[in-house]
XYZ file of C-alpha atoms in Angstrom:
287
model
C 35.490 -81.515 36.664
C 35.048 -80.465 32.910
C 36.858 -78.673 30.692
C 35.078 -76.846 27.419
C 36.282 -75.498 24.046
C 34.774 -71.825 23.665
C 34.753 -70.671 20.277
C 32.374 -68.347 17.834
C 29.614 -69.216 15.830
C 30.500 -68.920 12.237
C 26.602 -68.436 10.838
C 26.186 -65.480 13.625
C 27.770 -62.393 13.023
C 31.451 -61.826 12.532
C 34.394 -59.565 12.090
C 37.257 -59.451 9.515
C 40.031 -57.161 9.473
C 40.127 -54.417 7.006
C 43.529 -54.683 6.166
C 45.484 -57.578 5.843
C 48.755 -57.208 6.684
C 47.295 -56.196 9.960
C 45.904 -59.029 9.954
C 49.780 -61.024 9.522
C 50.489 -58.501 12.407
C 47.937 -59.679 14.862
C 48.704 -63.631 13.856
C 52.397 -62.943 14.568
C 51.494 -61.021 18.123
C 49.210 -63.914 19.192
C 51.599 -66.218 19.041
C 53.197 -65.093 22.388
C 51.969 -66.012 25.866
C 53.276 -63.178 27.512
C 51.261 -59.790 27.717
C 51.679 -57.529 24.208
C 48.986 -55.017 25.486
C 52.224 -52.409 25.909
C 53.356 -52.101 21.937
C 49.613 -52.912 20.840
C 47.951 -50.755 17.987
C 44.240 -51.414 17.780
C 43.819 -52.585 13.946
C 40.590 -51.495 11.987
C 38.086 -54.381 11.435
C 34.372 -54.569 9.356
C 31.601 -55.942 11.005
C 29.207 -58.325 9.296
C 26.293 -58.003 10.249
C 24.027 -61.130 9.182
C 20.996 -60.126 11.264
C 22.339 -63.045 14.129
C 23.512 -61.141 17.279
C 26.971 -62.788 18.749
C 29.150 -62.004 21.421
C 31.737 -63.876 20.282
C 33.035 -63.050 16.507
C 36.038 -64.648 15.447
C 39.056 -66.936 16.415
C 42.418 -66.334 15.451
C 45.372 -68.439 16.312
C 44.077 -69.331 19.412
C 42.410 -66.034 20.553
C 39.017 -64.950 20.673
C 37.318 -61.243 19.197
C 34.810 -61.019 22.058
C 31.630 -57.640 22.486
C 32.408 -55.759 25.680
C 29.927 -57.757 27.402
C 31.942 -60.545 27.555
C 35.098 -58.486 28.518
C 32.317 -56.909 31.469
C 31.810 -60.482 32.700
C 34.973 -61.810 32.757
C 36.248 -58.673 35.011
C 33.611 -58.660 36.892
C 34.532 -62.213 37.791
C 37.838 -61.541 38.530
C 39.053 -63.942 36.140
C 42.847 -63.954 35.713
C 45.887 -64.472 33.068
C 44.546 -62.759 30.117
C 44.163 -59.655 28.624
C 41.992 -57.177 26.396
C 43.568 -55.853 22.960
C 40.990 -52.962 21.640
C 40.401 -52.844 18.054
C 39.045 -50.194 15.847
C 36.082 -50.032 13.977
C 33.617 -47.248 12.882
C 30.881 -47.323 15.071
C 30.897 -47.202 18.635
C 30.597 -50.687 19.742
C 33.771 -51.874 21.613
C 35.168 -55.392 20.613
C 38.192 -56.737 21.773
C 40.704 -59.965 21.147
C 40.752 -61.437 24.432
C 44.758 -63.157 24.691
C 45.008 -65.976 26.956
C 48.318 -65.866 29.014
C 47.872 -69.494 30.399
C 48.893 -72.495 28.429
C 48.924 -75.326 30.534
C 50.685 -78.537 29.681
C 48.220 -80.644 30.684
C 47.216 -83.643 27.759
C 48.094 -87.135 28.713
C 49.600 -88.283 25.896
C 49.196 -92.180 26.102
C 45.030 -92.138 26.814
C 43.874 -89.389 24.848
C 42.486 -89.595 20.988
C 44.658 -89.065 18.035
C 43.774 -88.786 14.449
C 45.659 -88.958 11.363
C 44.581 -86.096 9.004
C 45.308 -85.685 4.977
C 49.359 -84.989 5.428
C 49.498 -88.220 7.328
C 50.755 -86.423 10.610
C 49.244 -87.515 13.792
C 47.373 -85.017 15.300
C 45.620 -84.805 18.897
C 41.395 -84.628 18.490
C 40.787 -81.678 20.516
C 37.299 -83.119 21.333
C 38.654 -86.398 22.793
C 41.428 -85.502 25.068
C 42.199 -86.908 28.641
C 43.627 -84.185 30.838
C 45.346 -83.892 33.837
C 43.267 -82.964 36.453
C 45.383 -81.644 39.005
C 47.182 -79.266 36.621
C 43.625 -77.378 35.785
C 42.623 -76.991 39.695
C 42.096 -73.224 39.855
C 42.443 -72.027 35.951
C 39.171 -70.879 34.371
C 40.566 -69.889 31.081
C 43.238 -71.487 29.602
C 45.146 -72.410 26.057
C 46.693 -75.922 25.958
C 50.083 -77.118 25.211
C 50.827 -79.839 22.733
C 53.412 -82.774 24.545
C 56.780 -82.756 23.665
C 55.750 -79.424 21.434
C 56.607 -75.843 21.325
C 53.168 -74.962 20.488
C 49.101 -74.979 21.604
C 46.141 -76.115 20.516
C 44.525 -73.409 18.473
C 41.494 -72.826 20.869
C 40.478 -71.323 24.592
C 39.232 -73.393 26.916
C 37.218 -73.249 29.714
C 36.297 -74.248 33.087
C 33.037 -75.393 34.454
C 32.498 -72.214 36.772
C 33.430 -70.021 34.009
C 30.960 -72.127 31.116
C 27.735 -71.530 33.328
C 28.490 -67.476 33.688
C 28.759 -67.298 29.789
C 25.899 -69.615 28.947
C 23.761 -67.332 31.025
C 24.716 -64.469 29.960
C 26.036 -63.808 26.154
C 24.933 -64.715 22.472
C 26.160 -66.287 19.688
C 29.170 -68.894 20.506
C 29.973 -72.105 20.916
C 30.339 -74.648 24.428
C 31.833 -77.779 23.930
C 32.584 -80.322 26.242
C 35.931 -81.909 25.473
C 36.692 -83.236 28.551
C 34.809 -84.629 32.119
C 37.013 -86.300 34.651
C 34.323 -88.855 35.217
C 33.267 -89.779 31.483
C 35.817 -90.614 29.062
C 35.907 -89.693 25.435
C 36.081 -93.541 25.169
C 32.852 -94.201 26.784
C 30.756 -91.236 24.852
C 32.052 -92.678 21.693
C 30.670 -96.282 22.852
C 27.562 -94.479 24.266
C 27.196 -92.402 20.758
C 27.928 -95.836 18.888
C 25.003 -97.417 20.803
C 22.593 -94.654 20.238
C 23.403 -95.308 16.307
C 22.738 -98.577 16.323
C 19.414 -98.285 18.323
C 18.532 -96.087 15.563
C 19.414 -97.782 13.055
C 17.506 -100.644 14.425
C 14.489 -98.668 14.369
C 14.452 -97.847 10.765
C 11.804 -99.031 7.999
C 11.344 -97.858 4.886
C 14.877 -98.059 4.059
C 16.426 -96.177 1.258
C 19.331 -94.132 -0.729
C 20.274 -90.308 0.745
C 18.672 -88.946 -2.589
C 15.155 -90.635 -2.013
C 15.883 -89.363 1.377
C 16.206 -86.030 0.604
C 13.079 -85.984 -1.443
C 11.498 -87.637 1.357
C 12.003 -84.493 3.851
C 11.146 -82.128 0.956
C 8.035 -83.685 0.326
C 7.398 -84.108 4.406
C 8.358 -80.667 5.861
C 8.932 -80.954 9.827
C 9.978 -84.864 9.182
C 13.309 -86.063 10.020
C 15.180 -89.120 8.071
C 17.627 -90.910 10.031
C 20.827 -92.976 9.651
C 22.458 -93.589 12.337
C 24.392 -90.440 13.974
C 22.889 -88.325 11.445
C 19.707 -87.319 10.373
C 18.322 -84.727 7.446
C 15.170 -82.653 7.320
C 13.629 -79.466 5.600
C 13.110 -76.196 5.885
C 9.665 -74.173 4.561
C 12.331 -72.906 1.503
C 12.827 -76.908 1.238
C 16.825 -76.391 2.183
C 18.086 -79.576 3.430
C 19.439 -79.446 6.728
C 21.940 -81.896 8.487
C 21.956 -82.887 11.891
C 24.646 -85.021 14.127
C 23.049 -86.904 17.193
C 24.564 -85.337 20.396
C 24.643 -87.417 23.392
C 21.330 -85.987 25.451
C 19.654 -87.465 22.478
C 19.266 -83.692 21.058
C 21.056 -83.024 17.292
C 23.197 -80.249 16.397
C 22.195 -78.748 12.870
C 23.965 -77.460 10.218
C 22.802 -76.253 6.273
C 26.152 -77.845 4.709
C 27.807 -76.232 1.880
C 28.489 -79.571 0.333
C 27.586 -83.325 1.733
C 30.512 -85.465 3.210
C 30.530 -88.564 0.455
C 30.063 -91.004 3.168
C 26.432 -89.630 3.878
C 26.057 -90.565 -0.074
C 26.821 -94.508 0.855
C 24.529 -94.798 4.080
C 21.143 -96.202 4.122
C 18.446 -94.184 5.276
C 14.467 -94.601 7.226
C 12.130 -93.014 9.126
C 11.752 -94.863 11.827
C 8.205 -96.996 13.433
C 5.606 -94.780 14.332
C 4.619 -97.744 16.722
C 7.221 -96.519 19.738
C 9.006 -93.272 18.995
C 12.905 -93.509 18.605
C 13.566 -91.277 21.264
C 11.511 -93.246 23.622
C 13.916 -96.702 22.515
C 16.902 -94.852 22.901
C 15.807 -94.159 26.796
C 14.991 -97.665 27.251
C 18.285 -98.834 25.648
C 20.711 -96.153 27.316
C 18.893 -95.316 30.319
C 18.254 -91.650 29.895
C 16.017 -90.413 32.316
């Protein structure tokens, strides 16, 4: 059994609310996990359209502004505890936020990750929990509890039936897997650790992340590495970074600014004699 984080794509299109203290409105509405469709007023919204169709367009305190598609699907499915709130724009296309009525109390506490962030409060890491598997049998959409908390995690998640209907099916969003039953956060983060190293190991050529960014402008389609992350160009010469996922694939991003411990890494292309991706096989046993 898995559990995944759904959320929108923030380069696809979006929507923002016209007005904003609609906007307090909605936050304050969301908050509940009991139904509100009864006293809802659909808001007005502006849709920004960046040429990159998405069925999912925005998050707000734990709820989702999803096309009609997606509401389609998830009726059609017969998927249960949530609701549709319509909202108002000036075209015809229907979007609604989809409100999760489920929050399950479901984290163990003493196994899963925790982080301490800038304030110095210990927070769970969403992407490294350990849940409780009996307490998900049967839910297919679902907001978490925090322990000991009056409050959620600020995402929907879900279930493995319900990931392969949307992957199939809808555009622009996100799919993460937080959580499998049989493969701890622990063990990806020693799996991603190895796959690091193996790249590291594989490196020549070795030098700062400003030779290495002239490197990839000067060798469009060529990717510099450094461990978990690697950099490469674009035909306009934007420099684009990547983070190694576990299949060996890398998730890309054009960052607004570059974390400052990228700045301190060393950087390499690795030996042309056996590719990396071929090493990492041999060393991890993908097949």
């Amino acid at each position: 059994m898995k559990a995944w984080l759904l959320d929108y794509y923030p380069p696809n299109n979006t929507i923002e609310f016209s007005d904003s203290e609609e906007l307090d409105q909605v936050y304050e509405a969301l908050g509940s996990d009991k139904p509100i469709i009864q006293e809802w007023s659909a808001p007005n919204i502006e849709f920004n359209d960046v040429g990159k169709p998405a069925d999912i367009l925005n998050r707000y305190t734990g709820a989702l502004v999803i096309s009609r598609k997606v509401k389609e699907l998830l009726e059609q499915n017969h998927i249960e505890h949530i609701e549709f709130l319509p909202l108002s724009m000036a075209t015809e296309e229907e979007y609604y936020i989809l409100h999760v009525l489920s929050v399950i109390d479901c984290i163990d506490p003493e196994n899963s990750k925790v982080r301490t962030y800038y304030d110095d409060v210990p927070q769970f890491d969403e992407y490294s929990l350990v849940l409780d598997q009996k307490a998900l049998q049967g839910q297919h959409i679902f907001r978490i509890k925090l322990p000991s908390e009056d409050r959620e995690l600020s995402y929907i998640y879900v279930s493995d039936f319900l990931q392969e209907i949307l992957s199939q099916c809808i555009v622009g969003y996100q799919l993460v897997e937080i959580w499998d039953s049989e493969f701890s956060w622990k063990a990806k983060e020693e799996k991603h650790e190895r796959m690091g190293q193996e790249i590291d190991s594989s490196l020549i050529k070795v030098f700062s992340f400003d030779k290495a960014k002239k490197f990839a402008r000067k060798n469009k389609g060529h990717m510099v590495y450094s461990g978990k992350w690697a950099i490469k160009a674009d035909k306009e010469k934007r420099i684009w970074l990547g983070n190694l996922q576990l299949d060996g694939s890398y998730s890309w991003i054009n960052p607004i600014y570059y974390p400052p411990i990228l700045l301190e890494l060393q950087w390499g292309i690795p030996e042309r004699s056996k590719t990396m991706f071929s090493r990492l096989k041999e060393s991890i046993g993908f097949k």
